[in-house]
PDB file of C-alpha atoms in Angstrom:
ATOM      1  CA  MET A   3      97.625 112.907  96.705  1.00 92.00           C
ATOM      2  CA  LEU A   4      98.547 110.196  99.237  1.00 95.00           C
ATOM      3  CA  ALA A   5      97.409 112.390 102.120  1.00 96.00           C
ATOM      4  CA  ALA A   6      93.996 112.922 100.522  1.00 97.00           C
ATOM      5  CA  VAL A   7      93.516 109.206  99.842  1.00 97.00           C
ATOM      6  CA  LEU A   8      94.522 108.208 103.367  1.00 98.00           C
ATOM      7  CA  ALA A   9      92.406 110.958 104.947  1.00 98.00           C
ATOM      8  CA  ALA A  10      89.348 109.877 102.959  1.00 98.00           C
ATOM      9  CA  GLY A  11      89.913 106.248 103.892  1.00 98.00           C
ATOM     10  CA  LEU A  12      90.358 107.191 107.534  1.00 98.00           C
ATOM     11  CA  GLU A  13      87.128 109.206 107.532  1.00 98.00           C
ATOM     12  CA  GLY A  14      85.247 106.263 106.033  1.00 98.00           C
ATOM     13  CA  ALA A  15      86.676 103.849 108.577  1.00 97.00           C
ATOM     14  CA  LEU A  16      85.865 106.169 111.471  1.00 95.00           C
ATOM     15  CA  ALA A  17      82.325 106.746 110.204  1.00 96.00           C
ATOM     16  CA  ALA A  18      81.825 102.973 110.048  1.00 97.00           C
ATOM     17  CA  GLY A  19      83.301 102.490 113.516  1.00 92.00           C
ATOM     18  CA  ASP A  20      86.001 100.259 112.017  1.00 94.00           C
ATOM     19  CA  HIS A  21      88.887 101.167 114.286  1.00 89.00           C
ATOM     20  CA  GLN A  22      91.179  98.400 113.000  1.00 89.00           C
ATOM     21  CA  ARG A  23      90.871  99.780 109.470  1.00 94.00           C
ATOM     22  CA  ALA A  24      91.414 103.308 110.797  1.00 93.00           C
ATOM     23  CA  ILE A  25      94.649 102.186 112.449  1.00 90.00           C
ATOM     24  CA  GLY A  26      95.749 100.745 109.118  1.00 92.00           C
ATOM     25  CA  PHE A  27      95.340 104.143 107.456  1.00 95.00           C
ATOM     26  CA  ILE A  28      97.233 105.845 110.278  1.00 93.00           C
ATOM     27  CA  ASN A  29     100.071 103.325 110.024  1.00 90.00           C
ATOM     28  CA  ARG A  30     100.251 103.876 106.264  1.00 93.00           C
ATOM     29  CA  GLY A  31     100.451 107.618 106.883  1.00 94.00           C
ATOM     30  CA  PHE A  32     103.574 107.090 108.951  1.00 90.00           C
ATOM     31  CA  ALA A  33     105.069 104.388 106.703  1.00 88.00           C
ATOM     32  CA  GLU A  34     104.300 105.722 103.236  1.00 92.00           C
ATOM     33  CA  GLY A  35     103.884 109.406 103.942  1.00 93.00           C
ATOM     34  CA  SER A  36     105.698 111.276 106.664  1.00 92.00           C
ATOM     35  CA  PRO A  37     105.761 111.542 110.444  1.00 90.00           C
ATOM     36  CA  GLN A  38     103.598 114.657 110.144  1.00 95.00           C
ATOM     37  CA  LEU A  39     101.003 112.896 107.988  1.00 96.00           C
ATOM     38  CA  GLY A  40     100.818 110.010 110.446  1.00 93.00           C
ATOM     39  CA  CYS A  41     100.419 112.433 113.346  1.00 93.00           C
ATOM     40  CA  ASP A  42      97.722 114.392 111.513  1.00 96.00           C
ATOM     41  CA  LEU A  43      95.754 111.211 110.844  1.00 96.00           C
ATOM     42  CA  LEU A  44      96.167 110.030 114.434  1.00 92.00           C
ATOM     43  CA  CYS A  45      95.009 113.409 115.771  1.00 93.00           C
ATOM     44  CA  ARG A  46      91.965 113.287 113.486  1.00 95.00           C
ATOM     45  CA  ALA A  47      91.067 109.831 114.769  1.00 92.00           C
ATOM     46  CA  ILE A  48      91.417 110.964 118.374  1.00 90.00           C
ATOM     47  CA  SER A  49      89.229 114.016 117.718  1.00 92.00           C
ATOM     48  CA  VAL A  50      86.475 111.796 116.289  1.00 91.00           C
ATOM     49  CA  VAL A  51      86.657 108.850 118.685  1.00 86.00           C
ATOM     50  CA  GLY A  52      87.960 110.607 121.768  1.00 81.00           C
ATOM     51  CA  THR A  53      90.883 110.139 124.062  1.00 72.00           C
ATOM     52  CA  ALA A  54      89.196 107.324 125.982  1.00 63.00           C
ATOM     53  CA  ARG A  55      90.111 104.976 123.156  1.00 64.00           C
ATOM     54  CA  THR A  56      93.635 103.535 123.218  1.00 70.00           C
ATOM     55  CA  TRP A  57      95.364 103.775 119.850  1.00 68.00           C
ATOM     56  CA  THR A  58      98.218 101.429 119.022  1.00 69.00           C
ATOM     57  CA  VAL A  59     100.303 102.474 116.063  1.00 66.00           C
ATOM     58  CA  GLN A  60     103.158 100.317 114.814  1.00 65.00           C
ATOM     59  CA  LEU A  61     106.358 102.075 113.846  1.00 64.00           C
ATOM     60  CA  ALA A  62     109.225 100.460 111.996  1.00 64.00           C
ATOM     61  CA  PRO A  63     112.513 101.864 110.712  1.00 64.00           C
ATOM     62  CA  LEU A  64     112.780 102.832 107.061  1.00 61.00           C
ATOM     63  CA  ARG A  65     114.450 100.281 104.855  1.00 63.00           C
ATOM     64  CA  SER A  66     116.693 101.330 101.996  1.00 58.00           C
ATOM     65  CA  ARG A  67     115.656  99.984  98.626  1.00 53.00           C
TER      66      ARG A  67
END
């Protein structure tokens, strides 16, 4: 469910050319999903925008609740 929501949000952001919002979805994929989900979202963004764009993704360690 999370993957579908983030993927849809990412697609919308990319279609609008809103790269800051796209990065937010990618970061959430890593933070709230899994490393694989974050990578999948990042790869999708690169395939749409191209490799000429520099993507900055913020990673932080997991915190125990």
